[in-house]
Each structure stands twice: as C-alpha cells, then as structure tokens.
C-alpha cells in the first residue's frame, strides 16, 4: 500500500516500479506487485477495502495477462471493486526487458474500451512522438514513462537523448540542455529534500549513462566511492563537462518555442 495522508490518490501497489526492476525478484518473495496477479480475489478485496474506507480516489497499476480476455476481466474487476484510475503497463509479468519486448498498445486500447474509468498507458514511451502515437492508438486518457524518464527527465518537455534523436528520420538540433544540467537540478533537490544515498547513486547512473559509456573511468571513480557526498558528485559533473558535452536534442526549430512557453527554466 502507498498512503500519503489526506491528499492525492491512494494506490494499491499492484505493480511497483524500481529502476531496471519491474517486476522485482523481491516482489515475488514478498508476494506483492505483479505477483498478486495470481491472487485476484485478494486484489479485489484490497481495492474494495481502500475504496470503502478512504476519502480519496483509489488508483491501480497493472500488467497485462498473456490472454487478452483475462486482462479485460482483470480491469473490470478493479473498476467494480472501486478503482477510480487504472494504469496499464502493456507487457506481461514475464516481459521484463523493455527494449526486448514491445508493449502491447492493442491490449491497452481493449482495456480502455472495456471500462468507464480513466486509463493511463505505459510502455514504449521514449520521446514525445511516442506519447502522441500512444494516445492515438490506445485512446488512453494519459501516458506514463518509467525507464526512459529516469534517463531523461526532460522527456515530456520535448527533449530527446542522442539515441532517439540521431536515430530519427526528422531533423534535430542541440536543445541547449543536457543530462548534466538535469543531474545538478536533481542533486539540489536532494539537498533540500533528503533521500537515501542508494537512490541518488542509482539515479546518477541512469542520468549519466551515455556519458559513462564514453568516459568509463569517471564511472569507475563513482563506483569506488563507498560513501558519496554532494561535493564529490558536483565535482564529477564538472569533470564530465570538461571532457565534452553530450546535449539533449529538440526538433529543429522548436527550441525557442520550448523555452518561450516556459517548459524549461534555466
């Protein structure tokens, strides 16, 4: 369960997210996350209990079953139990590698057509073109992103990493922003709102992935640090910038529009 007080929605943690591990091995041992899909009556009772006893909406996030009708029945069951918002990850529980297994947007559309509550689509969203395609193909009310957003938190602002910009048939230009900029902003937030260092370390690796592939000696310096400090991380960013910039990209001619609209604040 994920309780946040009296504000926001309460969400049964039917499919928890963690960097690179969704679902996680620990979820199998702990009997939660997507592994609750084997115990639908239990899931139903959890959602009913929340819906009856909370004064805020209940949201759920699920993966799909190999059989489409099973997925539709699952979604309808959650709706009947009191779920007010349903997020659907278009991969089965066993499809762990997002790059190897494409999310099934058709299954998400089938769920959207089968229920009356809002549905969010999750899977195959790596940049804004994917967002628009997903909304069109699924009819979903919104879109989620997990792994790509960890690497590029500016995804929904219209920025792409080198991988998805240079691999496109369209023209892209330097967006005057890079992952080092985003990392600095993230570190400042962590200083203001402390989180465990293990989480910071994991997010640094995600944000700096492309830089570390080019400069593995900097990554090794990070890995050898048994105790991290903000001073070390800010210094690491400076070192990487001195070694060469790796920009995030925007569609040619769109940079001024993005900044003018206030999407990005320097």
mmCIF file of C-alpha atoms in Angstrom:
data_model
loop_
_atom_site.group_PDB
_atom_site.id
_atom_site.type_symbol
_atom_site.label_atom_id
_atom_site.label_comp_id
_atom_site.label_asym_id
_atom_site.label_seq_id
_atom_site.Cartn_x
_atom_site.Cartn_y
_atom_site.Cartn_z
ATOM 1 C CA UNK A 1 0.000 0.000 0.000
ATOM 2 C CA UNK A 2 1.065 3.551 -0.567
ATOM 3 C CA UNK A 3 -0.511 6.019 1.833
ATOM 4 C CA UNK A 4 0.226 9.726 1.524
ATOM 5 C CA UNK A 5 -2.155 11.253 4.049
ATOM 6 C CA UNK A 6 -5.337 13.013 3.040
ATOM 7 C CA UNK A 7 -4.133 14.424 -0.279
ATOM 8 C CA UNK A 8 -3.784 12.741 -3.650
ATOM 9 C CA UNK A 9 -4.925 9.245 -4.513
ATOM 10 C CA UNK A 10 -4.359 6.003 -2.688
ATOM 11 C CA UNK A 11 -2.906 3.311 -4.902
ATOM 12 C CA UNK A 12 -2.629 -0.413 -4.206
ATOM 13 C CA UNK A 13 0.942 -1.200 -5.177
ATOM 14 C CA UNK A 14 -0.073 -3.826 -7.707
ATOM 15 C CA UNK A 15 2.991 -3.274 -9.866
ATOM 16 C CA UNK A 16 5.752 -1.292 -8.128
ATOM 17 C CA UNK A 17 8.421 0.440 -10.171
ATOM 18 C CA UNK A 18 12.143 0.458 -9.464
ATOM 19 C CA UNK A 19 14.986 1.344 -11.836
ATOM 20 C CA UNK A 20 15.518 -1.631 -14.113
ATOM 21 C CA UNK A 21 13.409 -3.993 -11.988
ATOM 22 C CA UNK A 22 9.711 -4.068 -12.765
ATOM 23 C CA UNK A 23 8.623 -6.544 -11.535
ATOM 24 C CA UNK A 24 11.321 -7.260 -8.970
ATOM 25 C CA UNK A 25 12.538 -10.554 -7.570
ATOM 26 C CA UNK A 26 11.832 -9.200 -4.120
ATOM 27 C CA UNK A 27 8.202 -8.715 -5.142
ATOM 28 C CA UNK A 28 7.907 -12.435 -5.768
ATOM 29 C CA UNK A 29 9.319 -13.214 -2.332
ATOM 30 C CA UNK A 30 7.172 -10.580 -0.669
ATOM 31 C CA UNK A 31 4.006 -11.564 -2.537
ATOM 32 C CA UNK A 32 3.220 -8.114 -3.889
ATOM 33 C CA UNK A 33 3.465 -6.166 -7.124
ATOM 34 C CA UNK A 34 2.610 -8.009 -10.336
ATOM 35 C CA UNK A 35 2.840 -11.331 -8.478
ATOM 36 C CA UNK A 36 -0.534 -10.592 -6.903
ATOM 37 C CA UNK A 37 -1.971 -11.332 -10.358
ATOM 38 C CA UNK A 38 -2.088 -14.957 -9.211
ATOM 39 C CA UNK A 39 -4.482 -13.959 -6.425
ATOM 40 C CA UNK A 40 -7.243 -11.898 -7.996
ATOM 41 C CA UNK A 41 -9.709 -12.326 -5.092
ATOM 42 C CA UNK A 42 -7.086 -10.830 -2.776
ATOM 43 C CA UNK A 43 -6.542 -7.882 -5.121
ATOM 44 C CA UNK A 44 -10.290 -7.316 -5.289
ATOM 45 C CA UNK A 45 -10.601 -7.315 -1.502
ATOM 46 C CA UNK A 46 -7.687 -4.856 -1.155
ATOM 47 C CA UNK A 47 -9.202 -2.369 -3.588
ATOM 48 C CA UNK A 48 -12.675 -2.713 -2.057
ATOM 49 C CA UNK A 49 -11.267 -2.108 1.415
ATOM 50 C CA UNK A 50 -9.471 1.041 0.265
ATOM 51 C CA UNK A 51 -12.419 2.381 -1.717
ATOM 52 C CA UNK A 52 -14.784 1.901 1.229
ATOM 53 C CA UNK A 53 -12.548 3.371 3.896
ATOM 54 C CA UNK A 54 -10.673 6.239 2.251
ATOM 55 C CA UNK A 55 -11.953 9.695 1.387
ATOM 56 C CA UNK A 56 -9.677 9.974 -1.669
ATOM 57 C CA UNK A 57 -9.794 8.119 -5.013
ATOM 58 C CA UNK A 58 -8.070 4.754 -5.388
ATOM 59 C CA UNK A 59 -5.769 4.173 -8.381
ATOM 60 C CA UNK A 60 -4.225 0.900 -9.560
ATOM 61 C CA UNK A 61 -1.426 -0.008 -11.942
ATOM 62 C CA UNK A 62 -1.366 -3.427 -13.593
ATOM 63 C CA UNK A 63 0.450 -5.515 -16.162
ATOM 64 C CA UNK A 64 -1.413 -7.484 -18.806
ATOM 65 C CA UNK A 65 -2.088 -11.225 -18.930
ATOM 66 C CA UNK A 66 -0.983 -13.274 -21.974
ATOM 67 C CA UNK A 67 -4.690 -13.770 -22.690
ATOM 68 C CA UNK A 68 -6.458 -10.531 -23.627
ATOM 69 C CA UNK A 69 -9.821 -11.517 -22.142
ATOM 70 C CA UNK A 70 -8.132 -12.240 -18.809
ATOM 71 C CA UNK A 71 -6.715 -8.713 -18.884
ATOM 72 C CA UNK A 72 -10.108 -7.186 -19.652
ATOM 73 C CA UNK A 73 -11.742 -9.208 -16.862
ATOM 74 C CA UNK A 74 -8.977 -8.048 -14.505
ATOM 75 C CA UNK A 75 -9.567 -4.395 -15.371
ATOM 76 C CA UNK A 76 -13.341 -4.702 -14.997
ATOM 77 C CA UNK A 77 -12.897 -6.415 -11.648
ATOM 78 C CA UNK A 78 -10.784 -3.500 -10.405
ATOM 79 C CA UNK A 79 -13.335 -0.992 -11.650
ATOM 80 C CA UNK A 80 -16.159 -2.846 -9.909
ATOM 81 C CA UNK A 81 -14.076 -3.007 -6.723
ATOM 82 C CA UNK A 82 -13.811 0.789 -6.616
ATOM 83 C CA UNK A 83 -10.708 1.702 -8.626
ATOM 84 C CA UNK A 84 -11.084 5.257 -9.975
ATOM 85 C CA UNK A 85 -7.991 5.407 -12.220
ATOM 86 C CA UNK A 86 -6.264 2.473 -13.911
ATOM 87 C CA UNK A 87 -2.740 2.499 -15.344
ATOM 88 C CA UNK A 88 -1.949 -0.372 -17.702
ATOM 89 C CA UNK A 89 1.597 -1.487 -18.457
ATOM 90 C CA UNK A 90 1.298 -3.208 -21.824
ATOM 91 C CA UNK A 91 3.692 -6.058 -21.029
ATOM 92 C CA UNK A 92 3.151 -9.316 -19.220
ATOM 93 C CA UNK A 93 4.735 -10.078 -15.885
ATOM 94 C CA UNK A 94 7.474 -12.116 -17.557
ATOM 95 C CA UNK A 95 8.381 -9.450 -20.131
ATOM 96 C CA UNK A 96 10.928 -7.642 -18.003
ATOM 97 C CA UNK A 97 13.193 -6.166 -20.692
ATOM 98 C CA UNK A 98 11.521 -3.089 -22.153
ATOM 99 C CA UNK A 99 13.971 -2.944 -25.064
ATOM 100 C CA UNK A 100 13.418 -6.588 -25.964
ATOM 101 C CA UNK A 101 9.644 -6.736 -25.531
ATOM 102 C CA UNK A 102 7.428 -4.100 -27.108
ATOM 103 C CA UNK A 103 4.439 -3.073 -25.011
ATOM 104 C CA UNK A 104 1.092 -4.193 -26.403
ATOM 105 C CA UNK A 105 -0.800 -0.983 -27.068
ATOM 106 C CA UNK A 106 -3.651 -3.023 -28.554
ATOM 107 C CA UNK A 107 -4.256 -4.622 -25.169
ATOM 108 C CA UNK A 108 -4.290 -1.186 -23.517
ATOM 109 C CA UNK A 109 -6.860 0.012 -26.074
ATOM 110 C CA UNK A 110 -9.014 -3.044 -25.357
ATOM 111 C CA UNK A 111 -8.951 -2.218 -21.647
ATOM 112 C CA UNK A 112 -9.754 1.429 -22.368
ATOM 113 C CA UNK A 113 -12.776 0.354 -24.418
ATOM 114 C CA UNK A 114 -13.931 -2.086 -21.731
ATOM 115 C CA UNK A 115 -14.055 0.211 -18.678
ATOM 116 C CA UNK A 116 -15.637 3.544 -17.800
ATOM 117 C CA UNK A 117 -12.861 4.896 -15.581
ATOM 118 C CA UNK A 118 -9.834 6.841 -16.908
ATOM 119 C CA UNK A 119 -6.969 4.686 -18.202
ATOM 120 C CA UNK A 120 -3.272 5.594 -18.401
ATOM 121 C CA UNK A 121 -0.999 3.819 -20.899
ATOM 122 C CA UNK A 122 2.508 2.661 -20.009
ATOM 123 C CA UNK A 123 5.134 1.183 -22.323
ATOM 124 C CA UNK A 124 7.168 2.151 -25.432
ATOM 125 C CA UNK A 125 7.216 5.856 -24.494
ATOM 126 C CA UNK A 126 10.734 7.174 -25.181
ATOM 127 C CA UNK A 127 10.002 10.679 -26.504
ATOM 128 C CA UNK A 128 7.069 12.967 -27.279
ATOM 129 C CA UNK A 129 6.298 11.427 -30.665
ATOM 130 C CA UNK A 130 5.704 8.148 -28.821
ATOM 131 C CA UNK A 131 3.373 9.985 -26.450
ATOM 132 C CA UNK A 132 1.207 11.221 -29.302
ATOM 133 C CA UNK A 133 1.262 7.844 -31.080
ATOM 134 C CA UNK A 134 0.333 6.034 -27.882
ATOM 135 C CA UNK A 135 -2.605 8.330 -27.186
ATOM 136 C CA UNK A 136 -3.873 7.919 -30.734
ATOM 137 C CA UNK A 137 -3.526 4.120 -30.813
ATOM 138 C CA UNK A 138 -4.839 3.364 -27.343
ATOM 139 C CA UNK A 139 -7.367 6.135 -26.760
ATOM 140 C CA UNK A 140 -5.916 6.379 -23.257
ATOM 141 C CA UNK A 141 -6.520 9.389 -21.059
ATOM 142 C CA UNK A 142 -2.824 9.838 -20.303
ATOM 143 C CA UNK A 143 0.622 8.332 -20.767
ATOM 144 C CA UNK A 144 3.286 7.133 -18.334
ATOM 145 C CA UNK A 145 7.007 6.571 -18.823
ATOM 146 C CA UNK A 146 9.388 4.749 -16.491
ATOM 147 C CA UNK A 147 12.892 3.770 -17.603
ATOM 148 C CA UNK A 148 13.259 6.449 -20.336
ATOM 149 C CA UNK A 149 12.160 9.124 -17.856
ATOM 150 C CA UNK A 150 14.865 8.080 -15.404
ATOM 151 C CA UNK A 151 17.436 8.632 -18.132
ATOM 152 C CA UNK A 152 15.835 11.790 -19.484
ATOM 153 C CA UNK A 153 13.572 13.638 -17.016
ATOM 154 C CA UNK A 154 13.005 16.293 -19.715
ATOM 155 C CA UNK A 155 11.266 13.761 -21.980
ATOM 156 C CA UNK A 156 7.803 15.301 -21.576
ATOM 157 C CA UNK A 157 9.235 18.761 -22.227
ATOM 158 C CA UNK A 158 10.159 17.649 -25.769
ATOM 159 C CA UNK A 159 13.833 16.699 -25.343
ATOM 160 C CA UNK A 160 15.427 13.532 -26.722
ATOM 161 C CA UNK A 161 18.636 11.725 -25.904
ATOM 162 C CA UNK A 162 21.202 11.124 -28.631
ATOM 163 C CA UNK A 163 19.910 7.578 -29.136
ATOM 164 C CA UNK A 164 16.411 8.689 -30.119
ATOM 165 C CA UNK A 165 17.357 11.920 -31.886
ATOM 166 C CA UNK A 166 20.069 10.680 -34.223
ATOM 167 C CA UNK A 167 18.084 7.531 -34.972
ATOM 168 C CA UNK A 168 15.138 9.539 -36.262
ATOM 169 C CA UNK A 169 14.327 10.482 -39.850
ATOM 170 C CA UNK A 170 13.481 14.021 -38.698
ATOM 171 C CA UNK A 171 15.983 16.819 -38.091
ATOM 172 C CA UNK A 172 17.027 17.673 -34.545
ATOM 173 C CA UNK A 173 19.185 20.372 -33.008
ATOM 174 C CA UNK A 174 21.019 20.940 -29.738
ATOM 175 C CA UNK A 175 18.356 21.805 -27.161
ATOM 176 C CA UNK A 176 20.839 23.778 -25.020
ATOM 177 C CA UNK A 177 20.241 21.273 -22.215
ATOM 178 C CA UNK A 178 21.976 18.054 -21.225
ATOM 179 C CA UNK A 179 21.724 15.363 -18.584
ATOM 180 C CA UNK A 180 24.441 17.030 -16.516
ATOM 181 C CA UNK A 181 22.142 20.059 -16.178
ATOM 182 C CA UNK A 182 19.346 17.772 -15.072
ATOM 183 C CA UNK A 183 21.618 15.971 -12.627
ATOM 184 C CA UNK A 184 22.622 19.243 -10.982
ATOM 185 C CA UNK A 185 18.968 20.195 -10.601
ATOM 186 C CA UNK A 186 18.254 16.741 -9.139
ATOM 187 C CA UNK A 187 21.138 16.987 -6.658
ATOM 188 C CA UNK A 188 19.933 20.383 -5.475
ATOM 189 C CA UNK A 189 16.505 18.903 -4.831
ATOM 190 C CA UNK A 190 18.102 16.022 -2.926
ATOM 191 C CA UNK A 191 19.947 18.504 -0.740
ATOM 192 C CA UNK A 192 16.681 20.270 0.006
ATOM 193 C CA UNK A 193 14.618 17.081 0.350
ATOM 194 C CA UNK A 194 16.988 14.300 1.556
ATOM 195 C CA UNK A 195 16.609 10.774 0.153
ATOM 196 C CA UNK A 196 18.740 7.645 0.722
ATOM 197 C CA UNK A 197 22.136 7.744 -0.986
ATOM 198 C CA UNK A 198 21.468 4.398 -2.673
ATOM 199 C CA UNK A 199 18.641 6.065 -4.603
ATOM 200 C CA UNK A 200 20.827 9.015 -5.528
ATOM 201 C CA UNK A 201 23.560 6.650 -6.757
ATOM 202 C CA UNK A 202 21.072 4.723 -8.898
ATOM 203 C CA UNK A 203 19.658 7.895 -10.438
ATOM 204 C CA UNK A 204 23.130 9.272 -11.148
ATOM 205 C CA UNK A 205 23.928 6.112 -13.120
ATOM 206 C CA UNK A 206 20.684 6.435 -15.092
ATOM 207 C CA UNK A 207 21.163 10.127 -15.888
ATOM 208 C CA UNK A 208 24.843 9.810 -16.755
ATOM 209 C CA UNK A 209 24.585 6.502 -18.623
ATOM 210 C CA UNK A 210 25.654 7.825 -22.034
ATOM 211 C CA UNK A 211 28.451 9.954 -20.547
ATOM 212 C CA UNK A 212 29.735 6.974 -18.545
ATOM 213 C CA UNK A 213 29.828 4.798 -21.670
ATOM 214 C CA UNK A 214 32.140 7.351 -23.289
ATOM 215 C CA UNK A 215 34.143 8.079 -20.126
ATOM 216 C CA UNK A 216 34.151 4.796 -18.165
ATOM 217 C CA UNK A 217 36.989 5.973 -15.888
ATOM 218 C CA UNK A 218 34.625 8.549 -14.362
ATOM 219 C CA UNK A 219 32.035 5.844 -13.795
ATOM 220 C CA UNK A 220 34.659 3.696 -12.081
ATOM 221 C CA UNK A 221 35.580 6.598 -9.808
ATOM 222 C CA UNK A 222 31.918 6.797 -8.817
ATOM 223 C CA UNK A 223 31.667 3.051 -8.264
ATOM 224 C CA UNK A 224 34.681 3.024 -5.969
ATOM 225 C CA UNK A 225 33.128 5.620 -3.662
ATOM 226 C CA UNK A 226 31.753 3.662 -0.727
ATOM 227 C CA UNK A 227 30.418 6.907 0.758
ATOM 228 C CA UNK A 228 29.002 9.549 -1.543
ATOM 229 C CA UNK A 229 28.934 13.285 -0.918
ATOM 230 C CA UNK A 230 27.338 16.115 -2.839
ATOM 231 C CA UNK A 231 30.769 17.687 -3.183
ATOM 232 C CA UNK A 232 32.056 14.590 -4.987
ATOM 233 C CA UNK A 233 29.028 14.453 -7.304
ATOM 234 C CA UNK A 234 29.164 18.131 -8.247
ATOM 235 C CA UNK A 235 32.878 17.701 -8.953
ATOM 236 C CA UNK A 236 32.094 14.651 -11.100
ATOM 237 C CA UNK A 237 29.677 16.735 -13.174
ATOM 238 C CA UNK A 238 32.376 19.357 -13.697
ATOM 239 C CA UNK A 239 34.834 16.683 -14.828
ATOM 240 C CA UNK A 240 32.354 15.273 -17.329
ATOM 241 C CA UNK A 241 31.586 18.709 -18.728
ATOM 242 C CA UNK A 242 35.305 19.371 -19.188
ATOM 243 C CA UNK A 243 35.574 16.115 -21.156
ATOM 244 C CA UNK A 244 32.907 17.165 -23.637
ATOM 245 C CA UNK A 245 29.218 17.912 -23.736
ATOM 246 C CA UNK A 246 26.506 15.440 -24.806
ATOM 247 C CA UNK A 247 23.380 17.513 -25.497
ATOM 248 C CA UNK A 248 19.736 16.615 -25.355
ATOM 249 C CA UNK A 249 18.001 17.356 -28.635
ATOM 250 C CA UNK A 250 14.785 19.003 -29.780
ATOM 251 C CA UNK A 251 13.119 19.062 -33.167
ATOM 252 C CA UNK A 252 14.744 21.581 -35.467
ATOM 253 C CA UNK A 253 13.187 24.999 -34.990
ATOM 254 C CA UNK A 254 11.377 24.046 -31.764
ATOM 255 C CA UNK A 255 13.978 25.092 -29.190
ATOM 256 C CA UNK A 256 12.801 28.713 -28.980
ATOM 257 C CA UNK A 257 9.188 27.560 -28.690
ATOM 258 C CA UNK A 258 10.017 25.238 -25.781
ATOM 259 C CA UNK A 259 11.846 27.877 -23.819
ATOM 260 C CA UNK A 260 9.405 30.674 -24.677
ATOM 261 C CA UNK A 261 6.486 28.621 -23.382
ATOM 262 C CA UNK A 262 8.266 28.255 -20.070
ATOM 263 C CA UNK A 263 8.597 24.487 -20.315
ATOM 264 C CA UNK A 264 12.235 24.693 -19.248
ATOM 265 C CA UNK A 265 13.543 27.126 -16.668
ATOM 266 C CA UNK A 266 17.219 27.938 -16.558
#
